[in-house]
Coordinates of C-alpha atoms in Angstrom, one line a residue:
M92 CA 101.4 154.4 94.2
R93 CA 102.7 153.2 90.7
K94 CA 103.2 149.1 90.6
I95 CA 104.9 147.4 87.7
G96 CA 104.0 144.1 86.6
I97 CA 107.1 142.0 85.1
I98 CA 106.1 138.6 83.1
I99 CA 108.4 136.2 82.7
V100 CA 107.4 132.6 80.8
N101 CA 109.3 129.6 81.5
Y102 CA 108.9 126.7 79.1
K103 CA 109.8 123.3 81.0
D104 CA 113.4 123.3 81.4
Y105 CA 114.2 127.2 80.8
A106 CA 113.9 127.8 84.7
E107 CA 116.8 125.4 85.5
K108 CA 119.0 126.9 82.9
F109 CA 118.0 130.8 83.2
L110 CA 116.3 131.5 86.1
S111 CA 119.0 132.3 89.2
E112 CA 121.3 135.2 87.2
C113 CA 117.3 137.0 86.1
K114 CA 116.0 136.8 89.4
N115 CA 119.5 137.8 90.9
S116 CA 119.5 140.8 88.7
L117 CA 115.8 141.7 89.4
D118 CA 116.8 141.7 92.8
N119 CA 119.4 144.0 92.4
Q120 CA 117.5 146.8 90.9
T121 CA 117.5 149.9 91.9
F122 CA 114.1 150.4 91.6
P123 CA 111.9 150.7 94.8
K124 CA 110.9 147.0 95.2
D125 CA 107.5 147.5 96.7
Q126 CA 106.4 148.6 93.6
F127 CA 106.8 145.9 91.0
Q128 CA 105.7 142.2 90.8
V129 CA 107.1 139.4 88.9
Y130 CA 104.4 137.1 87.4
I131 CA 106.0 133.9 86.1
V132 CA 103.7 132.0 83.3
D133 CA 104.6 128.3 83.4
N134 CA 103.9 127.5 80.2
A135 CA 103.4 123.9 79.4
S136 CA 103.7 123.6 82.9
T137 CA 104.2 119.9 84.7
E138 CA 104.0 119.6 88.5
S139 CA 107.7 119.4 88.8
S140 CA 108.6 122.9 86.9
L141 CA 106.0 124.7 89.0
N142 CA 107.2 123.6 92.0
Y143 CA 110.6 124.4 90.8
L144 CA 109.4 127.8 90.5
E145 CA 107.7 128.0 93.9
S146 CA 110.9 127.1 95.3
H147 CA 113.5 128.9 93.5
F148 CA 110.9 132.9 93.4
K149 CA 108.9 132.7 95.9
D150 CA 108.3 136.0 95.4
A151 CA 107.0 136.2 92.0
K152 CA 103.4 134.9 91.5
V153 CA 103.1 131.7 89.5
L154 CA 100.7 131.2 86.9
P155 CA 100.4 127.4 84.8
R156 CA 99.3 127.0 81.6
P157 CA 99.3 124.0 80.2
D158 CA 100.3 124.3 76.5
G159 CA 103.9 126.2 74.8
N160 CA 101.8 129.3 73.5
F161 CA 104.2 132.1 74.3
S162 CA 101.8 134.5 73.1
A163 CA 99.0 133.3 75.6
A164 CA 101.3 133.3 77.8
N165 CA 102.1 137.0 78.1
N166 CA 98.7 137.7 77.9
L167 CA 97.8 135.7 80.7
G168 CA 100.5 137.5 82.7
A169 CA 99.3 140.8 81.5
Q170 CA 95.7 140.2 82.5
K171 CA 96.6 139.0 86.0
A172 CA 98.7 142.1 86.3
I173 CA 95.9 144.4 85.4
E174 CA 94.0 142.6 87.7
D175 CA 96.5 143.0 90.6
E176 CA 96.1 146.9 89.5
C177 CA 99.8 147.1 87.8
E178 CA 100.0 150.6 85.6
I179 CA 102.4 149.2 83.6
I180 CA 103.2 145.9 82.3
I181 CA 106.7 145.0 81.0
A182 CA 107.2 141.5 79.2
L183 CA 111.0 139.9 79.5
N184 CA 112.3 137.0 78.3
M185 CA 113.9 134.4 81.0
D186 CA 117.7 134.5 79.4
V187 CA 118.6 137.8 80.3
V188 CA 120.4 140.1 83.0
L189 CA 119.2 143.5 83.9
D190 CA 121.7 146.1 84.8
E191 CA 121.1 147.7 87.8
D192 CA 119.2 150.7 86.7
W193 CA 117.8 148.8 84.1
L194 CA 113.9 149.3 85.6
K195 CA 114.3 152.6 86.7
N196 CA 115.0 153.5 83.4
L197 CA 112.2 152.1 81.3
V198 CA 109.7 153.1 83.7
E199 CA 110.6 156.9 83.5
Q200 CA 109.7 156.4 80.0
V201 CA 107.0 155.1 80.0
E202 CA 105.3 157.4 82.7
S203 CA 106.8 160.3 80.6
N204 CA 104.8 158.8 77.8
K205 CA 102.2 156.9 78.0
E206 CA 100.9 156.5 74.5
G207 CA 104.3 154.5 73.2
I208 CA 105.7 150.9 73.5
Y209 CA 109.3 150.8 74.8
Q210 CA 112.0 148.5 74.6
S211 CA 115.2 148.3 76.6
K212 CA 118.7 148.2 75.0
M213 CA 119.9 144.8 75.0
L214 CA 123.5 143.8 74.8
L215 CA 125.4 140.5 74.0
H216 CA 126.0 138.6 77.7
S217 CA 128.7 136.9 75.6
N218 CA 130.6 139.8 74.7
K219 CA 128.8 143.1 76.7
E220 CA 130.9 145.2 74.6
L221 CA 128.5 144.3 71.3
V222 CA 124.7 145.2 70.6
N223 CA 122.0 142.6 70.4
S224 CA 118.8 144.4 69.2
E225 CA 118.1 148.2 69.4
G226 CA 115.2 147.5 67.7
N227 CA 113.8 145.7 65.4
L228 CA 113.5 146.4 61.6
F229 CA 110.3 145.4 59.2
H230 CA 110.8 143.7 55.5
Y231 CA 108.4 144.1 53.0
L232 CA 108.3 140.4 52.6
G233 CA 107.2 139.8 56.3
F234 CA 110.5 138.9 58.2
G235 CA 111.9 140.5 60.7
F236 CA 115.5 141.6 61.5
T237 CA 117.4 143.0 64.3
D238 CA 119.2 146.1 64.1
G239 CA 122.4 147.1 65.2
Y240 CA 123.6 143.5 65.6
N241 CA 127.1 142.9 66.5
K242 CA 127.8 146.5 66.5
L243 CA 130.3 148.1 69.2
N244 CA 128.0 149.7 72.0
D245 CA 127.3 153.7 72.6
K246 CA 128.2 153.7 76.0
D247 CA 127.4 157.3 76.3
E248 CA 123.9 157.2 74.1
S249 CA 120.8 158.3 76.5
E250 CA 118.7 160.2 74.8
I251 CA 115.6 157.7 73.7
K252 CA 115.1 157.5 70.0
E253 CA 112.3 157.0 68.3
L254 CA 112.3 153.1 66.3
K255 CA 112.1 153.1 62.7
G256 CA 110.3 149.4 63.0
Y257 CA 109.3 147.9 66.0
V258 CA 110.2 146.5 69.9
S259 CA 112.2 143.4 70.7
G260 CA 109.7 141.2 72.2
C261 CA 112.9 140.5 74.7
A262 CA 111.7 143.1 76.9
I263 CA 108.8 145.5 76.1
A264 CA 107.4 148.0 78.2
F265 CA 104.1 150.0 77.8
H266 CA 101.3 151.3 80.0
K267 CA 98.3 149.1 80.6
D268 CA 96.3 151.5 78.4
V269 CA 98.0 150.7 75.3
Y270 CA 98.2 147.0 76.1
E271 CA 94.6 146.8 76.0
K272 CA 94.0 149.5 72.9
L273 CA 96.6 146.9 71.0
G274 CA 94.5 144.1 72.1
G275 CA 97.9 142.4 73.6
W276 CA 99.2 139.6 71.8
N277 CA 98.0 137.8 68.9
E278 CA 97.7 134.1 70.2
E279 CA 97.4 132.8 66.8
Y280 CA 101.1 133.5 66.2
Y281 CA 101.9 131.1 69.1
M282 CA 105.5 131.7 69.2
Y283 CA 108.1 133.8 67.0
H284 CA 107.1 137.1 65.2
D285 CA 104.6 137.8 68.0
D286 CA 106.4 141.3 68.4
L287 CA 106.6 141.9 65.0
E288 CA 102.6 141.5 64.4
M289 CA 102.5 143.8 67.9
G290 CA 104.8 146.5 66.3
W291 CA 103.0 146.6 63.0
K292 CA 99.4 146.7 64.7
A293 CA 101.1 149.3 66.9
K294 CA 102.0 151.6 63.7
L295 CA 98.5 151.4 62.3
L296 CA 97.2 152.8 65.8
G297 CA 99.3 155.2 65.3
I298 CA 101.2 154.0 68.8
K299 CA 105.0 155.2 68.6
S300 CA 107.7 152.9 68.9
Y301 CA 111.0 153.8 71.1
L302 CA 114.4 152.6 72.2
V303 CA 115.6 153.5 76.2
P304 CA 119.2 153.5 75.5
N305 CA 120.3 153.6 80.0
S306 CA 117.6 150.8 80.1
I307 CA 120.1 147.5 79.5
V308 CA 119.7 143.8 79.2
Y309 CA 122.5 141.5 78.6
H310 CA 120.5 138.7 76.6
K311 CA 122.1 134.9 75.7
Y312 CA 121.2 135.3 72.6
E313 CA 120.9 132.1 70.9
F314 CA 119.9 132.3 67.1
S315 CA 118.0 129.3 67.2
R316 CA 116.8 126.5 70.3
S317 CA 115.1 124.1 68.3
V318 CA 113.3 123.2 64.9
Q319 CA 110.1 124.8 66.3
M320 CA 111.5 128.0 65.2
V321 CA 111.8 127.2 61.9
Y322 CA 108.1 126.3 61.7
Y323 CA 106.5 129.2 63.1
M324 CA 108.9 132.0 62.0
E325 CA 108.4 131.1 58.2
R326 CA 104.7 130.5 59.2
N327 CA 103.9 133.7 61.0
R328 CA 105.8 135.7 58.0
Y329 CA 102.7 134.7 56.0
L330 CA 100.3 135.3 58.2
A331 CA 102.3 138.9 58.8
I332 CA 100.9 139.5 54.8
L333 CA 97.6 137.8 54.9
H334 CA 97.1 139.7 58.1
F335 CA 98.1 143.2 57.2
Y336 CA 98.1 143.6 53.4
K337 CA 95.3 144.6 51.0
W338 CA 94.7 141.9 48.6
Q339 CA 96.3 144.2 45.8
T340 CA 99.0 144.8 47.4
I341 CA 99.4 141.2 47.6
I342 CA 98.6 140.7 44.0
I343 CA 101.7 143.0 43.1
F344 CA 104.4 141.6 45.6
L345 CA 102.7 137.4 44.2
P346 CA 105.8 137.3 41.7
I347 CA 108.8 137.9 44.3
L348 CA 106.3 135.9 46.9
I349 CA 106.4 132.8 45.1
V350 CA 109.6 133.1 43.2
L351 CA 111.3 133.5 47.3
D352 CA 108.8 130.2 48.5
L353 CA 110.6 128.0 45.8
A354 CA 114.0 129.5 47.6
M355 CA 112.9 128.5 50.6
W356 CA 111.6 125.5 49.4
L357 CA 115.2 124.4 48.4
Y358 CA 117.1 125.8 51.6
S359 CA 114.7 123.5 53.4
I360 CA 115.8 120.4 52.3
I361 CA 119.1 121.3 52.0
G362 CA 118.8 122.9 56.0
G363 CA 117.1 119.5 57.0
W364 CA 114.0 121.4 58.2
G365 CA 111.4 120.2 54.7
F366 CA 108.9 118.7 56.9
Q367 CA 108.7 121.6 58.8
K368 CA 108.1 123.5 55.7
L369 CA 106.0 121.2 54.7
K370 CA 103.8 121.9 58.2
V371 CA 103.2 125.7 56.8
F372 CA 102.0 124.6 53.4
L373 CA 99.4 122.2 55.7
Y374 CA 98.4 124.8 58.2
F375 CA 97.5 127.6 55.1
I376 CA 95.3 124.9 53.0
R377 CA 93.2 123.9 56.0
I378 CA 90.0 125.5 56.0
T379 CA 89.8 126.0 60.1
S380 CA 93.2 128.3 59.3
W381 CA 91.2 131.0 56.8
K382 CA 88.0 131.0 59.0

């Protein structure tokens, strides 16, 4: 019997805000319930958060972790699922509500082509007629952008399509062999742009990324929940450039990178997150970072 592992990462009080609706929509899936197992990774776990998860989602396997590393949390969940002989790995944000056919339609596509990475269509929970993401797009300076944001959803779209960019980590699925080929999430990225790193890596390995339009999630999208996001997005943008470009390419792009960095310094000071920008600079001048 096939078995699906669904990984959901909790962080501090997220479960109290988002778990109930997410769990209810998982309970209402048309996919056979005895063929999927939910793994909740309790990131920055405390006794109270652990008790809350175990009492409010008794069917899930709860895995505690001491820090807030989102990438490491996903890897822990994926590795546990593989140990439990799950063939398909799905990473799902907690701040979503799922269409009843979400899992059935997503699994069908992964099973038909075990060599790809798949993303559900993400609609805005606040306005279910509008798109949150139909995949993400790369920018050559290390940024990632959602594709299709705020456009009217095409309800008749049902055929999967290959993405020009990469899949959003909000609802991502792949066969366990693809996960192992990719080496999972890069834990140095911690959080934010971890999906960009995985998508770029997949492209270099010849693994294609796809959108599954009839696998729908409604995302409670907020662009910024904490100042931490600013630090990790800016730091990880540079990590991606340094990880994936040849040094010759970096030299070619260096003038525009310098201009952009000066603009980002100005923007950070005006926006009140100059200290976060300084932290990015301090990260890259440490010898341990370069090692």
